Coordinates of C-alpha atoms and ligand atoms in Angstrom, one line a residue:
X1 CA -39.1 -70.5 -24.2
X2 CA -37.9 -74.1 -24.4
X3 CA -35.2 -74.7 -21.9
X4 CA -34.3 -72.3 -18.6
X5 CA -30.9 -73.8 -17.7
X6 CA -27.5 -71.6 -18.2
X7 CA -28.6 -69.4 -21.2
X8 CA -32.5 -69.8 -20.7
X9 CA -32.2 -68.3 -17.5
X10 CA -29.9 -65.2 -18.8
X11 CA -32.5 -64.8 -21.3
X12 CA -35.2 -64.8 -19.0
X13 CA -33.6 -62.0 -16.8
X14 CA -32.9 -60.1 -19.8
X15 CA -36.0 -59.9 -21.0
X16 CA -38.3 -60.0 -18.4
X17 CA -35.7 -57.7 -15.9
X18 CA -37.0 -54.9 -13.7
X19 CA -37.5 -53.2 -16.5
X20 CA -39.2 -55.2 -19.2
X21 CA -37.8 -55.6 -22.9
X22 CA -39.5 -53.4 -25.1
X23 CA -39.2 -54.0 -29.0
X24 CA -40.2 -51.2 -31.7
X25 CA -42.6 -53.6 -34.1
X26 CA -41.9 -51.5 -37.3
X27 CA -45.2 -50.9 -37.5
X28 CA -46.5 -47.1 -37.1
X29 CA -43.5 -46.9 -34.7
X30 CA -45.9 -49.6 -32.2
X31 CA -43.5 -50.3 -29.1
X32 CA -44.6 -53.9 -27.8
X33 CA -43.4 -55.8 -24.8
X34 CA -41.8 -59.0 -25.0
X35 CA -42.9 -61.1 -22.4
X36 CA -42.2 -64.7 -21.6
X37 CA -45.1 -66.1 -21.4
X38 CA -44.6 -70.1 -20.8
X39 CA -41.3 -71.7 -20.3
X40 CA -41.0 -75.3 -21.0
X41 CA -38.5 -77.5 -19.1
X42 CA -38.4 -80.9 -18.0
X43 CA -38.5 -80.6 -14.4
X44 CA -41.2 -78.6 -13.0
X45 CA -39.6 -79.1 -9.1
X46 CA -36.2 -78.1 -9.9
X47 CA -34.9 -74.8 -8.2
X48 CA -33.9 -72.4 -10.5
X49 CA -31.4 -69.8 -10.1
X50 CA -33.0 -67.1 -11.3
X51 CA -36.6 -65.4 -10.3
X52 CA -39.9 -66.4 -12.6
X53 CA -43.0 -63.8 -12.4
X54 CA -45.6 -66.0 -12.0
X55 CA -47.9 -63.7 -12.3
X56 CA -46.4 -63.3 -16.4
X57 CA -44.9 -66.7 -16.9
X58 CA -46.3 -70.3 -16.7
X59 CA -44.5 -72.5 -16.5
X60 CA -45.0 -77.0 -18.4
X61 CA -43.5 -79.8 -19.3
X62 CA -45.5 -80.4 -22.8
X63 CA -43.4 -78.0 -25.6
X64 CA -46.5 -78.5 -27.8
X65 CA -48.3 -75.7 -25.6
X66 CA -45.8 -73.1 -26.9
X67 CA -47.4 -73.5 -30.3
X68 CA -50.5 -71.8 -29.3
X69 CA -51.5 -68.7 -31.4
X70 CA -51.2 -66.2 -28.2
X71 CA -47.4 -67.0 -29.1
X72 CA -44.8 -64.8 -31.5
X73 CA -41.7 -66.6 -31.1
X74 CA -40.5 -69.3 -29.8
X75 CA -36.9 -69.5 -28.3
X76 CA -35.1 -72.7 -28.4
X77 CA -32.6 -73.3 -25.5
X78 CA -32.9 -76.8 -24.6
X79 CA -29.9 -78.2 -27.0
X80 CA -29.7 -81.8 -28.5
X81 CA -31.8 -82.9 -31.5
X82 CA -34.8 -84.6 -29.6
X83 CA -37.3 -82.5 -28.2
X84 CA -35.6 -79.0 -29.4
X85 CA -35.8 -80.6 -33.4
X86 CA -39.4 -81.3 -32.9
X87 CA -40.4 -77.9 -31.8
X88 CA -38.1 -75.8 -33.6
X89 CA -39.6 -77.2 -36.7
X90 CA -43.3 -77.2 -35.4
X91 CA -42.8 -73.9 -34.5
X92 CA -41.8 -72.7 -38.0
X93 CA -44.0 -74.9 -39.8
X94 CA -47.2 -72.9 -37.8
X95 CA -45.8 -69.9 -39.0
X96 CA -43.9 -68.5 -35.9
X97 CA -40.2 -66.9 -35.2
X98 CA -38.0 -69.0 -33.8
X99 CA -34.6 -68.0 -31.8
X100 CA -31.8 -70.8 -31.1
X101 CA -28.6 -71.4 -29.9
X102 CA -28.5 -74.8 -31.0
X103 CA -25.9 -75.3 -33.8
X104 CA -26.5 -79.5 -33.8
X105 CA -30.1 -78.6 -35.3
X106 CA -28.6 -76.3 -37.5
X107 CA -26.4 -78.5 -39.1
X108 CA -28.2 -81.4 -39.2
X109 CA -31.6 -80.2 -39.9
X110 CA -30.8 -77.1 -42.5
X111 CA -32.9 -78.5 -45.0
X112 CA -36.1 -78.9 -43.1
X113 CA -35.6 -75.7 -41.4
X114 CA -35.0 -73.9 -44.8
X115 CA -38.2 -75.5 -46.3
X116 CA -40.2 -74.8 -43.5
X117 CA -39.4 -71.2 -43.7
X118 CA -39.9 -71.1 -47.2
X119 CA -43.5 -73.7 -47.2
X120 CA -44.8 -70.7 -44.6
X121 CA -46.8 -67.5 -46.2
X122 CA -46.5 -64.1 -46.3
X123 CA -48.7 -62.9 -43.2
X124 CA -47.0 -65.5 -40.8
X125 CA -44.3 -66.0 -42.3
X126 CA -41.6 -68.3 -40.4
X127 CA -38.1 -66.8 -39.2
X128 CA -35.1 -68.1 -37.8
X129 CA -32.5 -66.6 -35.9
X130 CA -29.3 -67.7 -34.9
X131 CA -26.6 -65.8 -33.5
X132 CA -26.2 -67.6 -30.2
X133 CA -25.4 -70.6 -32.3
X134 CA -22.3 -70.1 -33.0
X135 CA -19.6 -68.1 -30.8
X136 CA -22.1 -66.9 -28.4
X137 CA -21.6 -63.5 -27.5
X138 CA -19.8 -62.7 -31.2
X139 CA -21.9 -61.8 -33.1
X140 CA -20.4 -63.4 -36.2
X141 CA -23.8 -64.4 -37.6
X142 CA -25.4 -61.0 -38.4
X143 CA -22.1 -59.5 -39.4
X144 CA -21.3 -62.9 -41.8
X145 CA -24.9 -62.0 -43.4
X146 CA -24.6 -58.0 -43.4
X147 CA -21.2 -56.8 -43.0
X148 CA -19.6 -58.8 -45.6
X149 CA -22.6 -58.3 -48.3
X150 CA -21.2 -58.3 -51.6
X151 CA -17.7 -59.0 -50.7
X152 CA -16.2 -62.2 -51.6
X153 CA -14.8 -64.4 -48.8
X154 CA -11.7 -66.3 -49.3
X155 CA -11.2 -68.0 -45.7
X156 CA -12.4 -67.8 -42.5
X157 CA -10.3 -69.5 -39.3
X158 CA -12.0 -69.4 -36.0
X159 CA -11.3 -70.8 -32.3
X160 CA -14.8 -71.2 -31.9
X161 CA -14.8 -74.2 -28.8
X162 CA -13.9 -72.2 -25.6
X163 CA -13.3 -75.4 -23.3
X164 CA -11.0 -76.8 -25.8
X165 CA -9.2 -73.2 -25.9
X166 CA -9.2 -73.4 -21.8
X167 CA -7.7 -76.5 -22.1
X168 CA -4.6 -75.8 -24.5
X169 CA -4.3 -72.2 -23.1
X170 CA -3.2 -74.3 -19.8
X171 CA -1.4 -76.3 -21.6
X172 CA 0.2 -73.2 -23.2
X173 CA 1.2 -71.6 -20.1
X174 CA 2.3 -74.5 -17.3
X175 CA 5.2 -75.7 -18.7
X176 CA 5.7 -78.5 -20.2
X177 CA 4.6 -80.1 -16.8
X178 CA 0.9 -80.6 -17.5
X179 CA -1.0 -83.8 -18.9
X180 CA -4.2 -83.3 -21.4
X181 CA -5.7 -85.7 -18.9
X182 CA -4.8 -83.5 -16.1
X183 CA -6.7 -80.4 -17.7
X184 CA -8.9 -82.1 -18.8
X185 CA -10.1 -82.8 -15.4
X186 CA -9.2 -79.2 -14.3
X187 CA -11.6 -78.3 -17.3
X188 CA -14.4 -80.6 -15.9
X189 CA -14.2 -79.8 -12.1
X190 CA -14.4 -75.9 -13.1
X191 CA -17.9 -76.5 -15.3
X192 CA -15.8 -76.2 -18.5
X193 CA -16.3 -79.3 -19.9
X194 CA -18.6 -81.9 -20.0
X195 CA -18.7 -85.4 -17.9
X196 CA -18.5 -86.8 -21.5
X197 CA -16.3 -84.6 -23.7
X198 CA -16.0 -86.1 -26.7
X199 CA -18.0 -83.6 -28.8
X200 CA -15.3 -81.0 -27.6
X201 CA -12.4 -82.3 -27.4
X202 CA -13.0 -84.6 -31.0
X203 CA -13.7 -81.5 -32.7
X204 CA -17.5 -82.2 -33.4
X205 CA -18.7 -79.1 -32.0
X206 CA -16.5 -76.5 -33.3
X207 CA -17.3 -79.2 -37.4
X208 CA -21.0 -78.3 -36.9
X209 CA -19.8 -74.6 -36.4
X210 CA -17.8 -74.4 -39.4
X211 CA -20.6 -75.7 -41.2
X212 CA -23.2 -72.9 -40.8
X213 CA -20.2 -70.3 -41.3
X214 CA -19.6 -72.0 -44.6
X215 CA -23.4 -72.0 -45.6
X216 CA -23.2 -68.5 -44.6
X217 CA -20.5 -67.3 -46.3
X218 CA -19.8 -69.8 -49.7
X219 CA -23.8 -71.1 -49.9
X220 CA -23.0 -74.5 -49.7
X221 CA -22.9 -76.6 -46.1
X222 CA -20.5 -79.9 -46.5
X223 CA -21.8 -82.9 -44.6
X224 CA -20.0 -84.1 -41.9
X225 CA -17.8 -86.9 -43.9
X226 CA -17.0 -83.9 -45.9
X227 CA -15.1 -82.1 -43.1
X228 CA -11.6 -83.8 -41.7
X229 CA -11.7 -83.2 -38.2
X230 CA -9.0 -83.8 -35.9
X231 CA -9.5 -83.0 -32.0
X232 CA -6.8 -82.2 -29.2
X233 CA -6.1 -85.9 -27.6
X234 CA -2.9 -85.7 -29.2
X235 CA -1.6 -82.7 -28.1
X236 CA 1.4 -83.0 -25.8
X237 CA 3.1 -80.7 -23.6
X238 CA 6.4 -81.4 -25.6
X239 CA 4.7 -80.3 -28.9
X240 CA 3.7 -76.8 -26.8
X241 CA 7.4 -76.6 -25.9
X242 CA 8.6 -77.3 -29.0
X243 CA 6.6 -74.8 -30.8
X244 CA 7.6 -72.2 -28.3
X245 CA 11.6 -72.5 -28.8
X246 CA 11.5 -73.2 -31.9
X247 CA 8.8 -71.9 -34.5
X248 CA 9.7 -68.1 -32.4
X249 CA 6.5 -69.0 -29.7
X250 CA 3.9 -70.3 -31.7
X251 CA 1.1 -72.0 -30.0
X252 CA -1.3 -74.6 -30.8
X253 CA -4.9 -73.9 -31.0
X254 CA -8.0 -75.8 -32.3
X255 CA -8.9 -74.3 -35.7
X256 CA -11.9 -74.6 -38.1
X257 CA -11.2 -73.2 -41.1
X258 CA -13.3 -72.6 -44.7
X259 CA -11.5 -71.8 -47.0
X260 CA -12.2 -71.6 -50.9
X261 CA -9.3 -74.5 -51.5
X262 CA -5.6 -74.7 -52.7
X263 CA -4.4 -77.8 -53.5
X264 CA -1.6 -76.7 -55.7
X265 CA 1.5 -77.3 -53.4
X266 CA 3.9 -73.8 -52.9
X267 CA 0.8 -71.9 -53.4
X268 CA -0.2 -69.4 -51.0
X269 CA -3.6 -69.6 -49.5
X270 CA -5.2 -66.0 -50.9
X271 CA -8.9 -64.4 -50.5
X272 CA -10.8 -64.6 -53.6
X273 CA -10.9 -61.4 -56.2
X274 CA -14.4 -60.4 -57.2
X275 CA -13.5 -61.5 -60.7
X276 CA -12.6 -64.8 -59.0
X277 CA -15.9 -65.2 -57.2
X278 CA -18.0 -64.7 -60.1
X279 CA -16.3 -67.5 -62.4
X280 CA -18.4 -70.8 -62.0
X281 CA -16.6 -73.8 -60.4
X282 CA -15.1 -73.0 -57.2
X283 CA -13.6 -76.1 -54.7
X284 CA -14.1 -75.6 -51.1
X285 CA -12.6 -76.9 -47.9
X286 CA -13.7 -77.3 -44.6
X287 CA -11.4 -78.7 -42.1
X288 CA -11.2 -78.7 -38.0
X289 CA -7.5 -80.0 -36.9
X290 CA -5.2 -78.4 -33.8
X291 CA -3.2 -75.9 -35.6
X292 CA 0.3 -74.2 -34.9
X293 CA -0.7 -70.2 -34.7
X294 CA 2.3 -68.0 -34.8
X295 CA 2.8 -65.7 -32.1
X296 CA 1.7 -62.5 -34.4
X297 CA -1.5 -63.9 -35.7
X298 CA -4.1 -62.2 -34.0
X299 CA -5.8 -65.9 -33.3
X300 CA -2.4 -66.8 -31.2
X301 CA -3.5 -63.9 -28.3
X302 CA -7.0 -65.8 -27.9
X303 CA -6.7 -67.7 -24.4
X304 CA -8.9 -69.1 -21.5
X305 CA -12.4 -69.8 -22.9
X306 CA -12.7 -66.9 -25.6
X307 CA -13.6 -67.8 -29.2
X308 CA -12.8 -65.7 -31.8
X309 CA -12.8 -65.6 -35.8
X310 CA -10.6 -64.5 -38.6
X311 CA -12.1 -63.4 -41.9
X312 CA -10.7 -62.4 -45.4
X313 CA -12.0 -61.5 -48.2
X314 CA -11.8 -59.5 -51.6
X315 CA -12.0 -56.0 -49.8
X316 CA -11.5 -56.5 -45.9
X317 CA -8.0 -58.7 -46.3
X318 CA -7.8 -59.0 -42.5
X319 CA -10.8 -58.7 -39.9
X320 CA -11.0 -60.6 -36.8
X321 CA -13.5 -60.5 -34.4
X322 CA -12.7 -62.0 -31.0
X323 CA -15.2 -62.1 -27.1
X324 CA -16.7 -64.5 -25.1
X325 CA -17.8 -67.8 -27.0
X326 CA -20.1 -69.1 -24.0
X327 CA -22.0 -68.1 -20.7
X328 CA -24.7 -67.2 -19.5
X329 CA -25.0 -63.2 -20.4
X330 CA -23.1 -63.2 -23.5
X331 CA -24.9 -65.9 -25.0
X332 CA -28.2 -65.3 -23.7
X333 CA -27.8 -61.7 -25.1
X334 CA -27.4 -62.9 -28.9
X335 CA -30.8 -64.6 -28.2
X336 CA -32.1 -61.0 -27.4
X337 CA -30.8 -59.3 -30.2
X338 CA -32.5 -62.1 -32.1
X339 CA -35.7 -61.6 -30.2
X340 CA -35.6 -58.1 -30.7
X341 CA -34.9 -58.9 -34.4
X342 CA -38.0 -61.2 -34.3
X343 CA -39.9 -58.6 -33.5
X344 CA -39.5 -55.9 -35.6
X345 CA -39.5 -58.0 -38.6
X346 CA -35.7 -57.9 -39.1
X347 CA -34.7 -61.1 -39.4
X348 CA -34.0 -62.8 -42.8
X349 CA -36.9 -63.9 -45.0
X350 CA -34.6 -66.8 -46.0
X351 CA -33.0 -69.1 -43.1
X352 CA -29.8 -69.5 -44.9
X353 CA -29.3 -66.2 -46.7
X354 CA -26.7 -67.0 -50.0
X355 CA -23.9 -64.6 -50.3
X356 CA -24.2 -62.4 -53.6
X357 CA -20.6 -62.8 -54.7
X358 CA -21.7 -66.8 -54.7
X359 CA -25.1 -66.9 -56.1
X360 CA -24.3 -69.0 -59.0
X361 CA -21.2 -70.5 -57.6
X362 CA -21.4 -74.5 -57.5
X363 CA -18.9 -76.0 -55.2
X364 CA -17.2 -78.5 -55.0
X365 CA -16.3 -79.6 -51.6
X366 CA -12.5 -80.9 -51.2
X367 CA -11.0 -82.5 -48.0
X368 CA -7.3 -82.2 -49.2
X369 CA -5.5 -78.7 -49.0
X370 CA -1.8 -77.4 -48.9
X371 CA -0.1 -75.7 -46.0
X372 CA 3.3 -76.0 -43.9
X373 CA 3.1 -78.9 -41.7
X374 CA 4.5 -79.4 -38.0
X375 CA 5.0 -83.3 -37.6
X376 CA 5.4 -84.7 -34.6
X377 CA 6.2 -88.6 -34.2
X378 CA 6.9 -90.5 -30.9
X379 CA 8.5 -93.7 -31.6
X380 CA 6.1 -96.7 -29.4
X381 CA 9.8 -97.3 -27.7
X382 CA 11.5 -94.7 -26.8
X383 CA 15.0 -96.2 -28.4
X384 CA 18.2 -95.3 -29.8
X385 CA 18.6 -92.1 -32.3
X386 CA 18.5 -94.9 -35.1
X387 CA 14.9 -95.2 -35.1
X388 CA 14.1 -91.7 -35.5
X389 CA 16.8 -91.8 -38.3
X390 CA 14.5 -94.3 -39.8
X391 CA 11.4 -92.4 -39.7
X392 CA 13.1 -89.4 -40.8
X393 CA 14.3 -91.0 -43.7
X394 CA 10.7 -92.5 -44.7
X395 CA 9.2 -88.9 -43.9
X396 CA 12.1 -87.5 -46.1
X397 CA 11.6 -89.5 -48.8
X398 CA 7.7 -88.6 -48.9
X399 CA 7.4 -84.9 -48.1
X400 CA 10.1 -82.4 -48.8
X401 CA 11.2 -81.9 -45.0
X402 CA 11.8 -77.9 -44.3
X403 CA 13.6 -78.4 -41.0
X404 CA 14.2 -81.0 -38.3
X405 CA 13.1 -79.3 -34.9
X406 CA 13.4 -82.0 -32.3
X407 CA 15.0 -85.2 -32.1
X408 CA 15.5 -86.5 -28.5
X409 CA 14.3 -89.6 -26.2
X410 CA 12.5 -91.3 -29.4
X411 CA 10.3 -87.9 -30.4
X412 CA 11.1 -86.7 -33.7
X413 CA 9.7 -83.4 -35.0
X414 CA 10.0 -82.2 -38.2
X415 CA 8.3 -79.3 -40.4
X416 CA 7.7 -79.3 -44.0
X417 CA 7.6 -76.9 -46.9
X418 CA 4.0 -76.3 -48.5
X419 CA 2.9 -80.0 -49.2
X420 CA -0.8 -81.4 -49.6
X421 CA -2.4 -82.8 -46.6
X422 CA -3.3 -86.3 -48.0
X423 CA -0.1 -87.1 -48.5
X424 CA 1.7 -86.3 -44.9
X425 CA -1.6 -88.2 -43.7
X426 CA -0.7 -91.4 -46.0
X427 CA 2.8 -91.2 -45.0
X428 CA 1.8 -91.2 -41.6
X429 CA 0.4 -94.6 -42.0
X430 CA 3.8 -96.0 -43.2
X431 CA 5.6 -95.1 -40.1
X432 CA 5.2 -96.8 -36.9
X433 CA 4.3 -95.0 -33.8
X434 CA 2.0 -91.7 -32.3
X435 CA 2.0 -88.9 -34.9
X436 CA 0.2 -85.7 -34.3
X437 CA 0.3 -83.5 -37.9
X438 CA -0.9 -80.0 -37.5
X439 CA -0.9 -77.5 -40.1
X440 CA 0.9 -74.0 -39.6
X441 CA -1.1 -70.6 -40.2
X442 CA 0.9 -68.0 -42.3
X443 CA 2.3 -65.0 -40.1
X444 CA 0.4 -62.0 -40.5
Ligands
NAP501 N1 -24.1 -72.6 -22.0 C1 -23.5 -71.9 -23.0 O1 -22.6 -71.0 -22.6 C2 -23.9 -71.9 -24.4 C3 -23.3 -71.2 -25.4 C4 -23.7 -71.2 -26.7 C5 -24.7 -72.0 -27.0 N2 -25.3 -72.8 -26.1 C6 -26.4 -73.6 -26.5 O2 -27.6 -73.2 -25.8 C7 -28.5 -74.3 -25.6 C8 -28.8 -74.4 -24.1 O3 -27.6 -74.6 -23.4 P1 -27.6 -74.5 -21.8 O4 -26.1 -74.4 -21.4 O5 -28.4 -73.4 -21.3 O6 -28.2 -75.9 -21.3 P2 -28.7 -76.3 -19.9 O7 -28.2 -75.4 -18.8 O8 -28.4 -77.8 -19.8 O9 -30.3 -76.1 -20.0 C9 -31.1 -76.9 -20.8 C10 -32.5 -76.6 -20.4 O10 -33.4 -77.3 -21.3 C11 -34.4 -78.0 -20.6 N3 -34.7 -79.2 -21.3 C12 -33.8 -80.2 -21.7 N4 -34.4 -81.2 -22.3 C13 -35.7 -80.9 -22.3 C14 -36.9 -81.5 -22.8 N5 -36.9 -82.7 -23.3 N6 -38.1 -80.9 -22.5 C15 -38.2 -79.7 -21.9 N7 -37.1 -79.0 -21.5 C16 -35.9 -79.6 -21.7 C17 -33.8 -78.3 -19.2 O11 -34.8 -78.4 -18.3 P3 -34.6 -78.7 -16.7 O12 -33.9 -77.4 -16.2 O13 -35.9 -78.9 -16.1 O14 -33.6 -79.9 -16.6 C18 -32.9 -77.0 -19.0 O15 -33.7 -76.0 -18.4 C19 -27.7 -75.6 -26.2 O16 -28.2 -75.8 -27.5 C20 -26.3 -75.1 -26.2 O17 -25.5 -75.8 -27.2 C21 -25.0 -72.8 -24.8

């Protein structure tokens, strides 16, 4: 095992607990132990807080000595694309499983890890699993790759960042009396978030996410100037208490969303037919932007640091599967079920299996889409009811305007009627001031 911090160390207790792991191989109904047998971290003096048997489990500093041949599997819980890269890879290119949590390698590296896979041959050949990787504890990966088999997906939202859903849950429920920078330090002093927390809070995190679910779902994976992403700075109290009285208590939530794309304005967003996913050309769109969630969609009840996802397709028009997106046990018990996977032989042959409905599908990957759209803009002044008369008149002229909801102290919010994203974004560069633009999910 590379790494024994937060989910290494669940892992470890997992699998090496009072009573051992045991894993049925698969073959002549063999039972074999899984034991851990070195564990590589970069301090050897730090106290850990949980127990090693020494007597089972050595433990280094060098990751190269987990590619000896005594070794199955390697599992990868270090994080970051230095060290973790290089032995993931060298790990799969000797022939070995490999079990990770770490969706940055995922996303960046999908090529290399797909070709090592497929370079390695038949009698050790290379696997990969991933469910920890994205949503922790959901399992979203191995029901993505077997539950939906043969069904055609049409969009998939997810809250998939749980210290960014912290964060706007408070927001949600104190009022309209607390600061993003004030929960953001609540978030930081509880362990929530990190000293630097930009790969939250920016959205980066939750962009690699949605990348792997569209490679897993569509077969393609955009790149990341591919995916619009928009993050939570900009989120005010006001545009929680606005929502609330008067879109009838809708929230705001950090979505990703893939969805096969709709660009045609006053067109509903719909899950691909069958008939539909077999036809050629297909765009796709892959976006990560705050979102207003109306209080019945099942995504609105998601608070505190849980993660969930949304799926529909052809035949399942509305499945969500929601649970803990982080911690120790939850996430360190997708790496088992991997690990058991590993062992039995039951993980994928491919790394990145392709969805039947899509095997001849060639996308094209789109960053413009169509939905109704809460805009909020905060004059730089706070000044008279003129000015906001003035931006509603430019934002009138652009976009056909659906309601005003707010207009008060220099704040101006305003929804619109389906209209294409590009275009509120370009008219948001014609009026001056702070505008936050989130798109609304349909009721369900
Ligand atoms: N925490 C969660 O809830 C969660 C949820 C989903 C996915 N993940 C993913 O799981 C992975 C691990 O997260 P974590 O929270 O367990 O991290 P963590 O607590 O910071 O632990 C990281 C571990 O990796 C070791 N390590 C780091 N760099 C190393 C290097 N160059 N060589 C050897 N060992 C090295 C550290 O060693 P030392 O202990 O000696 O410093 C530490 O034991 C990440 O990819 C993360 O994105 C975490």
């Amino acid at each position: 095992m590379l790494g024994a911090g937060t989910v290494g160390g669940g892992v470890y207790e997992i699998l090496m607990g009072k009573t051992p792991s045991k894993v049925e191989t698969g073959s002549d109904h063999n039972i074999r132990r899984v034991i851990i047998s070195k564990i590589c971290v970069q301090s050897l003096d730090k106290t850990r807080d949980f127990a090693i048997h020494t007597d089972q489990t050595t433990l280094t500093t060098d990751w190269k000595e987990l590619l000896t041949d005594d070794i199955d599997c390697v599992i990868e819980v270090a994080g970051g694309c230095g060290v973790a890269k290089d032995c993931l890879l060298a790990a799969l290119r000797r022939g070995k499983k490999v079990v990770t949590a770490n969706k940055a390698v995922l996303f960046e590296y999908r090529a290399e890890i797909e070709a090592a896979c497929a370079a390695s041959s038949n009698t050790t050949a290379a696997r990969i699993g991933y469910e920890a990787a994205v949503c922790g504890g959901i399992p979203i990966i191995n029901a993505l790759t077997t539950a939906w088999a043969g069904d055609a997906i049409g969009s998939i939202q997810g809250i998939c960042n749980g210290t960014t859903n912290f964060m706007l849950s408070h927001m949600q429920d104190d009022d309209a009396s607390v600061s993003y920078d004030s929960v953001l330090k609540q978030a930081q002093a509880l362990g929530y978030a990190e000293q630097d927390p930009t790969a939250d809070v920016d959205g980066h995190d939750v962009r690699a996410k949605m990348a792997i679910l569209a490679q897993l779902a569509y077969g393609t994976s955009p790149t990341v100037s591919q995916i619009p992403c928009t993050g939570i700075r900009n989120v005010t109290a006001v545009d929680f208490a606005i929502c609330r009285s008067s879109l009838q208590g809708s929230t705001i939530k950090l979505i990703g969303t893939v969805q096969t794309a709709n660009t045609t304005p006053n067109a509903t967003a719909v899950p691909l037919s069958m008939a539909d996913a077999a036809s050629a050309a297909k765009t796709l769109c892959v976006t990560v932007t705050p979102t207003v969630v109306p209080a019945s969609h099942p995504l609105a009840a998601v608070t505190g640091c849980g993660n969930a996802v949304a799926i529909q397709s052809a035949h399942l028009p509305g499945i969500t599967m929601a649970g803990p997106g982080a911690g120790r046990y939850p996430t360190a018990q997708s790496i088992c079920a991997d690990v058991h996977r590993a062992g039995s032989g039951t993980l994928p042959p491919v790394a990145f299996p392709r969805p039947r409905a899509y095997q001849a599908t060639q996308w094209t990957i789109v960053s413009d889409y169509t939905a109704r759209f809460y805009i909020r803009h905060t004059l730089e002044t706070p000044a008279a009811t003129s000015s906001t008369e003035a931006a509603l008149a430019i934002w009138s002229q652009a976009l056909p305007v659906e309601r005003v909801l707010y207009d008060q102290d220099g704040t101006l919010a305003i929804v619109t009627t389906p209209s294409l994203y590009s275009l509120v974004e370009s008219t948001s560069r014609t009026v001056a001031g702070n505008t936050l633009i989130m798109p609304i999910l349909q009721e369900t």
